[in-house]
Amino acid sequence: MLITELFQGINEVIEIRGQADVHDLCIDSRKVKAGDLYYCQKGTRFDGHDFAAAVAEKGAAALVVSRFVDVDIPQILVKDVRQALSLSAAAFFGHPAKGMRIIGVTGTKGKTTTTYLIKAVLEAAGVKTGLIGTMFTMIGDKQIPGSLTTPEAIDFQRTLRMMRDEGVDTLVMEISANAVTLKRVYGVSFDIGVFTNFSQDHLDFYGTMDNYFAAKKAFFEEGYVKKAVINVDDERAADIAGVLDEYIPFGVITHDGAYAKDINLVERGINYTMVYKNESMDLSLNLPGLFNVYNSMAAAICCLELGCSAQAVENGLEQVNAVPGRIELLKTDTPYRVILDYAHSPDSLVNILKAVRQFTSGRLIVLFGCGGNRDTDKRPVMGRIAGEMADFSILTSDNPRGEEPMEIIAQIEEGIKTTEGKYIVIEDRTEAIREGLKMAKSGDTLVLAGKGHETYQEVKGVKKPFDERIIVKQLLEEI
């Protein structure tokens, strides 16, 4: 595609110097191939303009720049490279979002489960549905591994094109704060946007809670969303509602709009009645925890708004027996339970421990660490939570990345030492899991928190295989 065709009608463009035929799009200078259009993005560590000469030598067809550079290949000068990237990527792949219904789910917690439930209900209604999220991308039943909660703009638009080519009618996707901040979904119109909740996370990137919240709020404030579904029980919901002309509220505490009543939390699920538009629906879910009342309500409302029947909502929700890595009960054939959960923030740790406590007759044992090169403030907070809510804690490594594991653990210890909670430290996560399995007795629950669906552990920049489902199975065979 000629660059003049690619950028036609995109008002981000200031000036085009030269002409070229573009074969593909690229944002990583290391991966540029001959004929690629390279976008010179400026990040927190690197400026893509600095690699202009290198990508030209590799055969890049042209550059998208926010300032002209001294390189003898065509250049497109734009106001904002990231915005131009999203818009031109959509054009390159034939505007695949057009004609597709899209639901975006944002919030600190609950995004993965909510999108998973929405997909289940839509498919129960006979709708071919795509999903983009933290765990993977799904086109119908086909799974494609993912690495980001919301893909970069090029990958996002390429995936949309694949979905459209395969007849996907509706897409449900997770919207991370970074996706909005970094313009990954810029220019895309969402039929429904969901706000699940807000709590501490990603302060390594945003610095303050207010900055982090502003990124979430921008999804609703900057014209992405046609119709909003808001959890009004969350204390920050009013800030989002305040920028909207209208929205659909839902909650458990607040009865303004859709609400849940007669909630019955059992070991393996939830039963409750949802009241919506003066109609009552009796819903059953095979996922435990009060937080899944919120997740399933959001899913139900979205699907009803898209025209699904009440029967499809009931059937779809009831068919979901597990969401990988989210309060996932492992098959262990032991007199105690082993639960896998992605909880890696203070609020998510509170939620999983609170949910598991409800059906644990013995001790509640939690094993967890904190990720390296991420928000350090939450480490002692999570230590305190574990000390207060669990009967025993095993502090171990998560994804230490570039940090020393024992330094991370020491920061967690600062919090747990302020409580009377009992704990041990075992740096090696496999050995920590072994110890947890050995100490668990009949009626106990061992929660492996932090990694959830992940099948790797990142240490010193290297990702090594680490699937806790496999590790638990192997260790139980050894024990």
XYZ file of C-alpha atoms in Angstrom, residues 179-368:
190
model
C -3.865 0.709 26.313
C -5.546 4.072 26.716
C -2.425 5.985 27.766
C -0.379 4.559 24.893
C -3.221 4.956 22.354
C -3.382 1.255 21.434
C -7.128 1.418 20.794
C -7.250 5.040 19.621
C -9.915 5.607 16.987
C -11.887 2.456 17.861
C -15.526 2.874 18.877
C -16.799 0.606 21.666
C -20.497 -0.240 21.740
C -20.246 -0.881 25.487
C -17.566 0.020 28.010
C -17.530 -1.598 31.464
C -15.912 -0.237 34.624
C -15.375 -3.061 37.145
C -13.503 -1.393 40.045
C -10.392 0.536 40.989
C -7.582 -0.221 43.442
C -3.798 0.005 43.774
C -1.684 -1.332 40.921
C 0.794 -0.183 38.258
C 2.226 2.637 40.369
C 5.623 1.777 38.880
C 4.309 3.279 35.624
C 1.851 5.932 36.812
C 3.513 7.118 40.011
C 0.299 7.996 41.845
C -3.152 6.502 42.245
C -4.672 9.640 40.724
C -2.581 9.274 37.573
C -3.513 5.600 37.330
C -7.202 6.380 37.787
C -7.041 9.143 35.179
C -5.942 6.532 32.624
C -8.953 4.356 33.473
C -11.293 7.336 33.402
C -9.978 8.467 30.011
C -11.529 5.401 28.389
C -14.947 6.853 29.219
C -14.025 10.513 29.007
C -12.365 10.638 25.598
C -15.178 9.354 23.408
C -14.263 5.685 23.081
C -17.512 4.384 24.578
C -21.076 4.671 23.260
C -22.742 3.070 26.292
C -21.216 2.649 29.773
C -21.870 -0.016 32.425
C -20.522 1.161 35.784
C -20.023 -0.646 39.125
C -21.411 2.112 41.327
C -20.378 0.352 44.549
C -16.782 1.333 43.803
C -15.747 4.535 45.571
C -14.285 6.024 42.373
C -17.340 5.251 40.229
C -18.827 8.696 40.772
C -15.761 10.279 39.148
C -16.386 8.269 36.008
C -20.149 8.750 36.075
C -19.551 12.483 36.316
C -18.094 12.635 32.792
C -20.976 10.679 31.221
C -24.359 11.967 30.067
C -25.887 8.597 30.894
C -24.752 5.170 32.029
C -26.076 1.875 33.353
C -25.274 1.517 37.059
C -24.986 -1.839 38.820
C -24.054 -2.952 42.311
C -24.714 -5.071 45.343
C -24.733 -2.355 48.005
C -26.239 0.367 45.800
C -29.691 -0.307 44.354
C -29.504 2.445 41.756
C -30.049 0.607 38.480
C -29.256 -3.099 38.297
C -28.610 -4.788 41.630
C -28.153 -8.209 43.201
C -30.205 -9.572 46.077
C -30.640 -12.883 47.918
C -26.955 -13.689 47.385
C -25.972 -17.197 48.406
C -22.233 -17.870 48.397
C -21.396 -21.579 48.397
C -18.146 -23.517 48.107
C -18.199 -23.922 44.360
C -20.284 -20.991 43.256
C -22.931 -18.329 43.728
C -26.692 -18.108 43.465
C -28.412 -14.729 43.427
C -31.219 -12.707 41.920
C -30.394 -9.812 39.622
C -32.948 -7.057 39.298
C -32.614 -5.127 36.049
C -35.158 -2.788 34.453
C -37.754 -3.996 36.983
C -37.272 -7.601 35.909
C -35.780 -10.316 38.125
C -33.405 -13.027 36.936
C -32.233 -15.960 39.045
C -28.569 -16.523 38.201
C -26.228 -19.367 39.155
C -22.478 -19.299 38.698
C -19.919 -22.057 39.236
C -17.345 -19.511 40.381
C -17.082 -18.627 44.097
C -16.611 -15.238 45.769
C -18.646 -12.062 46.108
C -16.456 -10.356 43.502
C -17.861 -12.789 40.938
C -21.334 -11.450 41.634
C -20.066 -8.138 40.269
C -18.276 -9.786 37.338
C -21.310 -11.834 36.329
C -23.687 -8.881 36.708
C -21.538 -6.799 34.380
C -21.497 -9.658 31.876
C -25.260 -10.176 32.095
C -26.048 -6.481 31.593
C -23.751 -6.195 28.566
C -25.323 -9.195 26.894
C -28.869 -8.091 27.627
C -28.041 -4.689 26.156
C -26.790 -6.449 23.004
C -30.110 -8.238 22.655
C -29.419 -11.609 24.284
C -32.348 -13.321 25.965
C -32.563 -13.873 29.706
C -32.354 -17.612 29.018
C -29.084 -17.191 27.099
C -27.664 -15.164 30.013
C -28.651 -17.827 32.536
C -27.332 -20.677 30.388
C -24.103 -18.940 29.454
C -23.153 -18.008 33.001
C -23.952 -21.454 34.340
C -21.817 -23.164 31.700
C -18.580 -21.528 32.931
C -16.984 -23.925 35.401
C -13.628 -22.153 35.695
C -11.620 -19.238 34.386
C -7.964 -20.318 34.067
C -5.849 -18.936 36.889
C -8.771 -17.215 38.606
C -9.702 -18.984 41.862
C -8.983 -22.213 39.958
C -9.401 -25.371 42.023
C -6.735 -27.858 40.948
C -7.522 -31.555 40.693
C -5.244 -33.032 43.340
C -7.114 -35.977 44.938
C -5.919 -34.750 48.341
C -7.905 -34.177 51.563
C -7.009 -30.492 51.236
C -7.646 -28.033 48.419
C -5.077 -26.341 46.206
C -6.265 -23.160 44.499
C -4.469 -21.215 41.779
C -5.129 -17.484 41.523
C -3.600 -14.520 39.713
C -3.952 -12.245 42.764
C -0.955 -9.924 42.586
C -2.265 -6.696 44.133
C -3.497 -5.845 47.644
C -7.220 -5.835 46.802
C -7.051 -9.020 44.753
C -5.234 -10.793 47.603
C -7.937 -9.647 50.031
C -10.650 -10.915 47.689
C -9.183 -14.363 47.128
C -8.446 -14.925 50.830
C -11.904 -13.720 51.841
C -13.574 -15.960 49.245
C -11.547 -19.054 50.175
C -12.056 -18.537 53.911
C -15.799 -19.016 53.420
C -15.404 -22.680 52.473
C -12.228 -23.628 54.369
C -12.848 -25.673 57.523
C -9.147 -26.025 58.354
C -6.220 -23.668 57.893
C -5.912 -21.131 55.106
C -2.332 -21.220 53.785
C -1.252 -18.634 51.233
C 1.900 -18.760 49.127
C 2.875 -15.618 47.253
